[in-house]
Amino acid sequence: MSTPSDGPSSGSSGGSSATASSTPAADGTARAGSRVRSVLLISVDGLTPASVAKLGRQRAPHLHRLMARGTSTRNARTAVELTTTLPNHTGMLTGRRIDAETGGHGVLWNDARREPATVHEAAGHRVASLFTRVDSAGRRTALFAGKTKFTLHRRSWGKSIDRFRVRTDDGRLAKDVTTDLRRKKRALRFWHIATPDRAGHAHGFSSKAYLRAVMRTDQLIGKAVRTIRTTPRLRGKVAIVLTSDHGSAGGKGHGDADRLGNQKIFFIAQGPGIAAGADFYRINPDTVADPGRQQPAYDADLPPVRNGDAANFVLDLLGLPPVPGSEFNKDQHLKWVRP
């Protein structure tokens, strides 16, 4: 299934962007001399850190290479309220918790329903996103998703998403991503890969079929990495940020938000100016703390790295200010260089 939409241009993505030490200007423009011109934000649906460790470097070489060449943690966390797909992805894009009554985005459901029609309706007010912030800076965006439920995000922020495509075939969707990388200038691409989650629900998140799905996902990511490396316009200018909406504690589900396996996820960043072989917790000791085997509350003195940090982390890489109204990483404290 394919749902394409190519909106009007929002301006060039070829302007300056921030390095780790850059400070965005008040108007959202980036410092001169910066290196990150574009970010590929990847969410691998249902990717468990345990599966990548089990596969090792030989069977999941590209994921291991991203960690070795970038800054990462295998002990990041989902949202507290729910460990399901659409609520956590909406948090990644808005930098908000889920519960609308305490400032969250309000997306509690996990299917392709059309009511509420938008994130704004779920929250009870307008909700800004990663897409609207990048678009407001005059730069182009795209969203590639493997599940139809992501049409919620097009309905919510469609005017700020220059290209939107849903395919249930992740191989074909990956070709869309790599073609777009080669042909289009964009500041932001969000790519959702559904393969591991589908295999986990069908066969179990500890099954051989699930491990094969993670291996297949690793290959798809490798194609995107090669495209960036071999395209002169992209080489040395694109950062990759990778995380997940949830893990799994075993069996064929991940719905129990109190179980560690469902909460525990990756957060990886690799690209120009990003420290190689570094750990997010070690290079951010004053702002985040490794949660061990816990799921800290939102008011913890030192929070864990969360998938909801992605929106403002990506904006920081691009030299842009945080999403208005966001909570996670709202001061863009999560850095990617050693102090």
Short mmCIF file of C-alpha atoms in Angstrom, two decimals:
data_model
loop_
_atom_site.label_atom_id
_atom_site.label_comp_id
_atom_site.label_asym_id
_atom_site.label_seq_id
_atom_site.Cartn_x
_atom_site.Cartn_y
_atom_site.Cartn_z
CA MET A 1 0.00 0.00 0.00
CA SER A 2 1.26 3.45 -0.84
CA THR A 3 -0.01 6.86 0.19
CA PRO A 4 2.03 9.59 -1.50
CA SER A 5 1.75 13.30 -0.96
CA ASP A 6 4.19 15.91 -2.17
CA GLY A 7 3.31 19.35 -0.97
CA PRO A 8 4.70 22.68 -2.08
CA SER A 9 8.24 23.64 -1.34
CA SER A 10 8.89 25.20 2.05
CA GLY A 11 12.25 26.59 0.96
CA SER A 12 15.73 25.25 0.59
CA SER A 13 17.33 22.91 3.08
CA GLY A 14 20.79 23.95 2.04
CA GLY A 15 21.35 26.61 4.68
CA SER A 16 23.78 26.48 7.60
CA SER A 17 23.24 24.10 10.49
CA ALA A 18 24.64 23.71 13.97
CA THR A 19 27.50 21.62 15.19
CA ALA A 20 27.51 20.29 18.73
CA SER A 21 29.08 23.47 20.05
CA SER A 22 26.91 25.88 18.06
CA THR A 23 24.21 28.01 19.61
CA PRO A 24 21.07 28.73 17.55
CA ALA A 25 20.30 32.39 16.91
CA ALA A 26 17.15 33.89 18.36
CA ASP A 27 15.39 33.71 14.98
CA GLY A 28 16.18 30.02 14.59
CA THR A 29 18.91 30.41 12.00
CA ALA A 30 22.09 28.43 12.54
CA ARG A 31 25.64 29.55 13.01
CA ALA A 32 27.92 29.81 10.02
CA GLY A 33 30.52 27.10 9.51
CA SER A 34 28.32 24.29 10.81
CA ARG A 35 28.36 20.80 9.34
CA VAL A 36 25.00 19.03 9.83
CA ARG A 37 22.79 20.10 6.95
CA SER A 38 20.23 17.31 7.17
CA VAL A 39 19.02 14.67 9.65
CA LEU A 40 17.62 11.22 8.92
CA LEU A 41 15.56 10.30 11.98
CA ILE A 42 14.88 6.55 11.99
CA SER A 43 12.44 4.78 14.28
CA VAL A 44 12.64 1.00 14.17
CA ASP A 45 9.31 -0.26 15.44
CA GLY A 46 9.75 -2.82 18.20
CA LEU A 47 13.55 -2.99 18.07
CA THR A 48 14.95 -4.52 21.26
CA PRO A 49 18.54 -3.89 22.37
CA ALA A 50 18.75 -7.56 23.36
CA SER A 51 18.10 -8.70 19.78
CA VAL A 52 20.90 -6.56 18.35
CA ALA A 53 23.29 -7.82 21.03
CA LYS A 54 22.31 -11.41 20.25
CA LEU A 55 22.85 -10.94 16.52
CA GLY A 56 26.25 -9.38 17.11
CA ARG A 57 28.42 -7.46 14.67
CA GLN A 58 28.38 -10.15 12.00
CA ARG A 59 24.59 -10.38 11.63
CA ALA A 60 23.70 -6.75 12.44
CA PRO A 61 26.80 -4.91 11.22
CA HIS A 62 25.20 -1.58 10.35
CA LEU A 63 23.51 -1.05 13.70
CA HIS A 64 26.73 -1.96 15.49
CA ARG A 65 28.67 0.37 13.21
CA LEU A 66 26.31 3.26 13.97
CA MET A 67 26.98 2.74 17.68
CA ALA A 68 30.75 2.40 17.20
CA ARG A 69 30.96 5.53 15.07
CA GLY A 70 28.46 7.58 17.04
CA THR A 71 27.05 8.36 20.47
CA SER A 72 24.47 5.94 21.83
CA THR A 73 22.76 4.15 24.67
CA ARG A 74 21.06 0.77 24.79
CA ASN A 75 19.20 1.80 27.92
CA ALA A 76 16.94 4.64 26.80
CA ARG A 77 13.25 4.69 27.70
CA THR A 78 9.82 5.03 26.14
CA ALA A 79 7.08 7.29 27.39
CA VAL A 80 5.93 6.38 30.90
CA GLU A 81 2.20 6.04 30.23
CA LEU A 82 2.17 3.63 27.27
CA THR A 83 4.58 1.37 25.38
CA THR A 84 2.67 1.35 22.10
CA THR A 85 3.44 2.65 18.64
CA LEU A 86 1.35 5.70 17.80
CA PRO A 87 1.51 7.37 21.25
CA ASN A 88 5.31 7.03 21.41
CA HIS A 89 5.88 8.19 17.84
CA THR A 90 3.72 11.23 18.49
CA GLY A 91 5.94 11.92 21.51
CA MET A 92 9.07 11.66 19.33
CA LEU A 93 7.64 14.27 16.97
CA THR A 94 6.29 16.69 19.58
CA GLY A 95 8.66 16.29 22.54
CA ARG A 96 5.62 15.77 24.80
CA ARG A 97 4.41 13.14 27.23
CA ILE A 98 1.17 11.32 26.38
CA ASP A 99 -1.31 12.43 29.05
CA ALA A 100 -3.11 15.54 27.76
CA GLU A 101 -4.21 16.61 31.25
CA THR A 102 -0.57 17.12 32.27
CA GLY A 103 0.59 18.81 29.07
CA GLY A 104 0.87 15.80 26.76
CA HIS A 105 -0.23 15.28 23.18
CA GLY A 106 -3.25 13.15 24.10
CA VAL A 107 -2.82 10.37 21.53
CA LEU A 108 -3.87 7.34 23.53
CA TRP A 109 -4.94 5.05 20.69
CA ASN A 110 -2.82 2.81 18.49
CA ASP A 111 -4.71 2.29 15.25
CA ALA A 112 -5.73 4.12 12.07
CA ARG A 113 -8.99 5.59 13.40
CA ARG A 114 -9.95 9.01 12.04
CA GLU A 115 -11.54 10.38 15.20
CA PRO A 116 -9.99 12.33 16.82
CA ALA A 117 -8.80 13.47 13.41
CA THR A 118 -5.66 15.27 14.57
CA VAL A 119 -3.19 15.50 17.42
CA HIS A 120 -4.62 18.96 18.09
CA GLU A 121 -8.06 17.48 18.76
CA ALA A 122 -6.56 14.84 21.06
CA ALA A 123 -4.69 17.47 23.08
CA GLY A 124 -7.50 20.02 23.08
CA HIS A 125 -5.30 22.72 21.52
CA ARG A 126 -2.78 23.28 18.74
CA VAL A 127 0.34 21.13 19.14
CA ALA A 128 3.57 22.05 17.40
CA SER A 129 5.92 19.38 16.08
CA LEU A 130 9.37 18.70 14.73
CA PHE A 131 7.93 19.20 11.25
CA THR A 132 6.34 22.57 11.98
CA ARG A 133 9.54 23.88 13.57
CA VAL A 134 11.71 22.84 10.60
CA ASP A 135 9.13 24.18 8.16
CA SER A 136 8.96 27.51 9.98
CA ALA A 137 12.69 27.89 9.32
CA GLY A 138 11.98 27.59 5.59
CA ARG A 139 13.42 24.09 5.24
CA ARG A 140 11.99 20.93 3.70
CA THR A 141 10.78 17.76 5.42
CA ALA A 142 9.54 14.27 4.60
CA LEU A 143 7.85 11.41 6.46
CA PHE A 144 8.13 7.78 5.34
CA ALA A 145 6.11 5.27 7.38
CA GLY A 146 5.40 1.55 7.31
CA LYS A 147 1.95 1.73 8.92
CA THR A 148 -1.22 3.52 7.87
CA LYS A 149 -1.82 4.90 11.35
CA PHE A 150 0.82 7.57 10.61
CA THR A 151 -1.76 9.37 8.48
CA LEU A 152 -2.68 11.02 11.80
CA HIS A 153 0.53 13.02 11.50
CA ARG A 154 -0.18 14.07 7.95
CA ARG A 155 -3.65 15.26 8.97
CA SER A 156 -2.11 17.14 11.90
CA TRP A 157 0.92 18.75 10.25
CA GLY A 158 0.46 18.10 6.54
CA LYS A 159 1.29 21.64 5.43
CA SER A 160 4.72 21.31 7.02
CA ILE A 161 5.46 17.83 5.58
CA ASP A 162 6.66 18.30 2.01
CA ARG A 163 6.54 14.61 1.20
CA PHE A 164 4.48 11.94 2.93
CA ARG A 165 4.51 8.27 1.99
CA VAL A 166 3.12 5.15 3.63
CA ARG A 167 4.07 1.70 2.37
CA THR A 168 3.48 -1.59 4.12
CA ASP A 169 6.44 -3.06 2.18
CA ASP A 170 9.54 -1.87 4.06
CA GLY A 171 11.85 -2.83 1.21
CA ARG A 172 10.03 -0.54 -1.22
CA LEU A 173 9.79 2.16 1.43
CA ALA A 174 13.56 1.98 1.93
CA LYS A 175 14.00 2.56 -1.82
CA ASP A 176 11.79 5.63 -1.50
CA VAL A 177 14.05 6.91 1.28
CA THR A 178 17.30 6.31 -0.57
CA THR A 179 15.92 7.83 -3.79
CA ASP A 180 14.75 10.87 -1.87
CA LEU A 181 18.17 11.21 -0.25
CA ARG A 182 19.86 11.27 -3.64
CA ARG A 183 17.41 13.55 -5.42
CA LYS A 184 15.98 16.02 -2.92
CA LYS A 185 17.41 18.61 -0.56
CA ARG A 186 15.69 18.27 2.80
CA ALA A 187 16.65 19.23 6.32
CA LEU A 188 14.61 16.42 7.87
CA ARG A 189 13.49 12.94 6.90
CA PHE A 190 11.59 10.77 9.37
CA TRP A 191 11.67 7.05 8.49
CA HIS A 192 9.58 4.47 10.33
CA ILE A 193 10.52 0.80 9.79
CA ALA A 194 7.78 -1.65 10.77
CA THR A 195 9.38 -5.03 9.94
CA PRO A 196 10.58 -6.11 13.43
CA ASP A 197 7.28 -5.23 15.10
CA ARG A 198 5.27 -7.22 12.57
CA ALA A 199 7.48 -10.27 13.04
CA GLY A 200 7.34 -9.92 16.82
CA HIS A 201 3.54 -9.84 16.91
CA ALA A 202 3.26 -12.74 14.49
CA HIS A 203 5.95 -15.05 15.87
CA GLY A 204 7.18 -13.61 19.17
CA PHE A 205 9.82 -11.00 19.97
CA SER A 206 12.32 -13.71 20.90
CA SER A 207 11.67 -15.85 17.83
CA LYS A 208 14.00 -16.67 14.94
CA ALA A 209 11.58 -14.88 12.63
CA TYR A 210 11.94 -11.72 14.70
CA LEU A 211 15.74 -11.94 14.61
CA ARG A 212 15.58 -12.35 10.84
CA ALA A 213 13.40 -9.24 10.68
CA VAL A 214 16.00 -7.28 12.66
CA MET A 215 18.70 -8.55 10.30
CA ARG A 216 16.61 -7.40 7.33
CA THR A 217 16.14 -4.01 8.97
CA ASP A 218 19.89 -3.75 9.49
CA GLN A 219 20.37 -4.30 5.75
CA LEU A 220 17.83 -1.58 4.88
CA ILE A 221 19.57 0.88 7.19
CA GLY A 222 22.87 -0.07 5.62
CA LYS A 223 21.56 0.92 2.18
CA ALA A 224 20.64 4.37 3.49
CA VAL A 225 24.04 4.76 5.13
CA ARG A 226 25.77 3.79 1.87
CA THR A 227 23.64 6.27 -0.04
CA ILE A 228 24.74 9.04 2.29
CA ARG A 229 28.39 7.98 2.13
CA THR A 230 28.51 7.66 -1.67
CA THR A 231 26.54 10.79 -2.61
CA PRO A 232 28.93 13.76 -2.71
CA ARG A 233 26.20 16.27 -1.83
CA LEU A 234 25.39 14.30 1.35
CA ARG A 235 28.76 12.97 2.49
CA GLY A 236 29.86 14.55 5.75
CA LYS A 237 26.67 16.61 6.10
CA VAL A 238 23.94 14.18 7.20
CA ALA A 239 23.38 12.98 10.76
CA ILE A 240 21.46 9.79 11.54
CA VAL A 241 19.41 9.57 14.73
CA LEU A 242 17.88 6.16 15.51
CA THR A 243 15.50 5.13 18.26
CA SER A 244 12.37 3.01 18.77
CA ASP A 245 8.81 3.33 20.01
CA HIS A 246 9.07 0.31 22.34
CA GLY A 247 10.91 -2.90 23.02
CA SER A 248 9.38 -6.14 24.22
CA ALA A 249 9.47 -8.13 27.42
CA GLY A 250 8.84 -11.35 25.49
CA GLY A 251 5.97 -13.18 23.87
CA LYS A 252 4.03 -11.50 21.08
CA GLY A 253 3.21 -8.20 22.80
CA HIS A 254 4.57 -5.06 24.39
CA GLY A 255 1.50 -3.45 25.91
CA ASP A 256 2.37 -3.68 29.62
CA ALA A 257 4.03 -0.32 30.31
CA ASP A 258 5.30 -1.54 33.70
CA ARG A 259 7.61 -4.20 32.23
CA LEU A 260 11.25 -3.26 31.66
CA GLY A 261 11.60 -5.05 28.34
CA ASN A 262 8.78 -3.02 26.84
CA GLN A 263 10.30 0.27 28.06
CA LYS A 264 13.93 -0.32 27.13
CA ILE A 265 15.08 1.01 23.74
CA PHE A 266 18.01 2.37 21.73
CA PHE A 267 18.95 5.99 21.18
CA ILE A 268 21.78 6.40 18.66
CA ALA A 269 23.24 9.43 16.88
CA GLN A 270 25.97 9.29 14.25
CA GLY A 271 27.25 11.93 11.87
CA PRO A 272 29.47 14.99 11.48
CA GLY A 273 30.63 16.39 14.81
CA ILE A 274 29.08 13.57 16.84
CA ALA A 275 31.48 11.79 19.19
CA ALA A 276 32.48 8.27 18.12
CA GLY A 277 32.06 5.37 20.53
CA ALA A 278 30.55 7.59 23.24
CA ASP A 279 27.74 6.89 25.70
CA PHE A 280 24.99 9.48 26.15
CA TYR A 281 24.90 9.05 29.91
CA ARG A 282 28.64 9.42 30.34
CA ILE A 283 28.91 12.61 28.29
CA ASN A 284 25.78 14.17 29.85
CA PRO A 285 26.34 13.42 33.57
CA ASP A 286 24.67 16.62 34.80
CA THR A 287 21.46 16.36 32.80
CA VAL A 288 20.53 12.67 32.37
CA ALA A 289 21.13 9.50 34.37
CA ASP A 290 21.16 5.83 33.43
CA PRO A 291 17.88 4.44 34.84
CA GLY A 292 19.28 0.96 35.46
CA ARG A 293 16.24 -1.32 35.50
CA GLN A 294 13.74 1.41 36.41
CA GLN A 295 11.32 3.63 34.51
CA PRO A 296 11.78 7.02 36.22
CA ALA A 297 8.84 9.38 36.54
CA TYR A 298 8.75 12.53 34.45
CA ASP A 299 9.66 14.66 37.48
CA ALA A 300 12.89 12.76 38.21
CA ASP A 301 15.80 15.05 39.07
CA LEU A 302 17.89 13.44 36.34
CA PRO A 303 15.73 11.81 33.65
CA PRO A 304 16.78 8.96 31.40
CA VAL A 305 17.31 9.47 27.71
CA ARG A 306 13.85 9.01 26.16
CA ASN A 307 12.61 8.52 22.62
CA GLY A 308 10.68 11.76 23.20
CA ASP A 309 14.04 13.58 23.32
CA ALA A 310 14.37 12.99 19.58
CA ALA A 311 12.46 16.06 18.37
CA ASN A 312 14.54 18.65 20.19
CA PHE A 313 17.75 16.68 19.75
CA VAL A 314 17.27 16.72 15.99
CA LEU A 315 16.44 20.43 16.06
CA ASP A 316 19.61 21.09 18.05
CA LEU A 317 21.64 19.22 15.44
CA LEU A 318 20.07 21.45 12.79
CA GLY A 319 20.75 24.60 14.80
CA LEU A 320 17.06 25.29 15.40
CA PRO A 321 15.25 26.11 18.66
CA PRO A 322 13.03 23.55 20.43
CA VAL A 323 9.45 22.65 19.58
CA PRO A 324 7.12 25.20 21.22
CA GLY A 325 5.32 23.65 24.18
CA SER A 326 7.58 20.60 24.31
CA GLU A 327 8.80 18.99 27.53
CA PHE A 328 11.49 16.44 26.67
CA ASN A 329 14.93 17.94 26.13
CA LYS A 330 13.22 21.33 25.88
CA ASP A 331 16.42 23.15 26.83
CA GLN A 332 18.30 20.95 24.35
CA HIS A 333 20.59 19.71 27.11
CA LEU A 334 21.28 16.34 25.48
CA LYS A 335 24.69 16.80 23.83
CA TRP A 336 26.71 14.59 21.52
CA VAL A 337 30.33 15.58 22.24
CA ARG A 338 32.50 14.68 25.18
CA PRO A 339 32.83 17.53 27.69
#
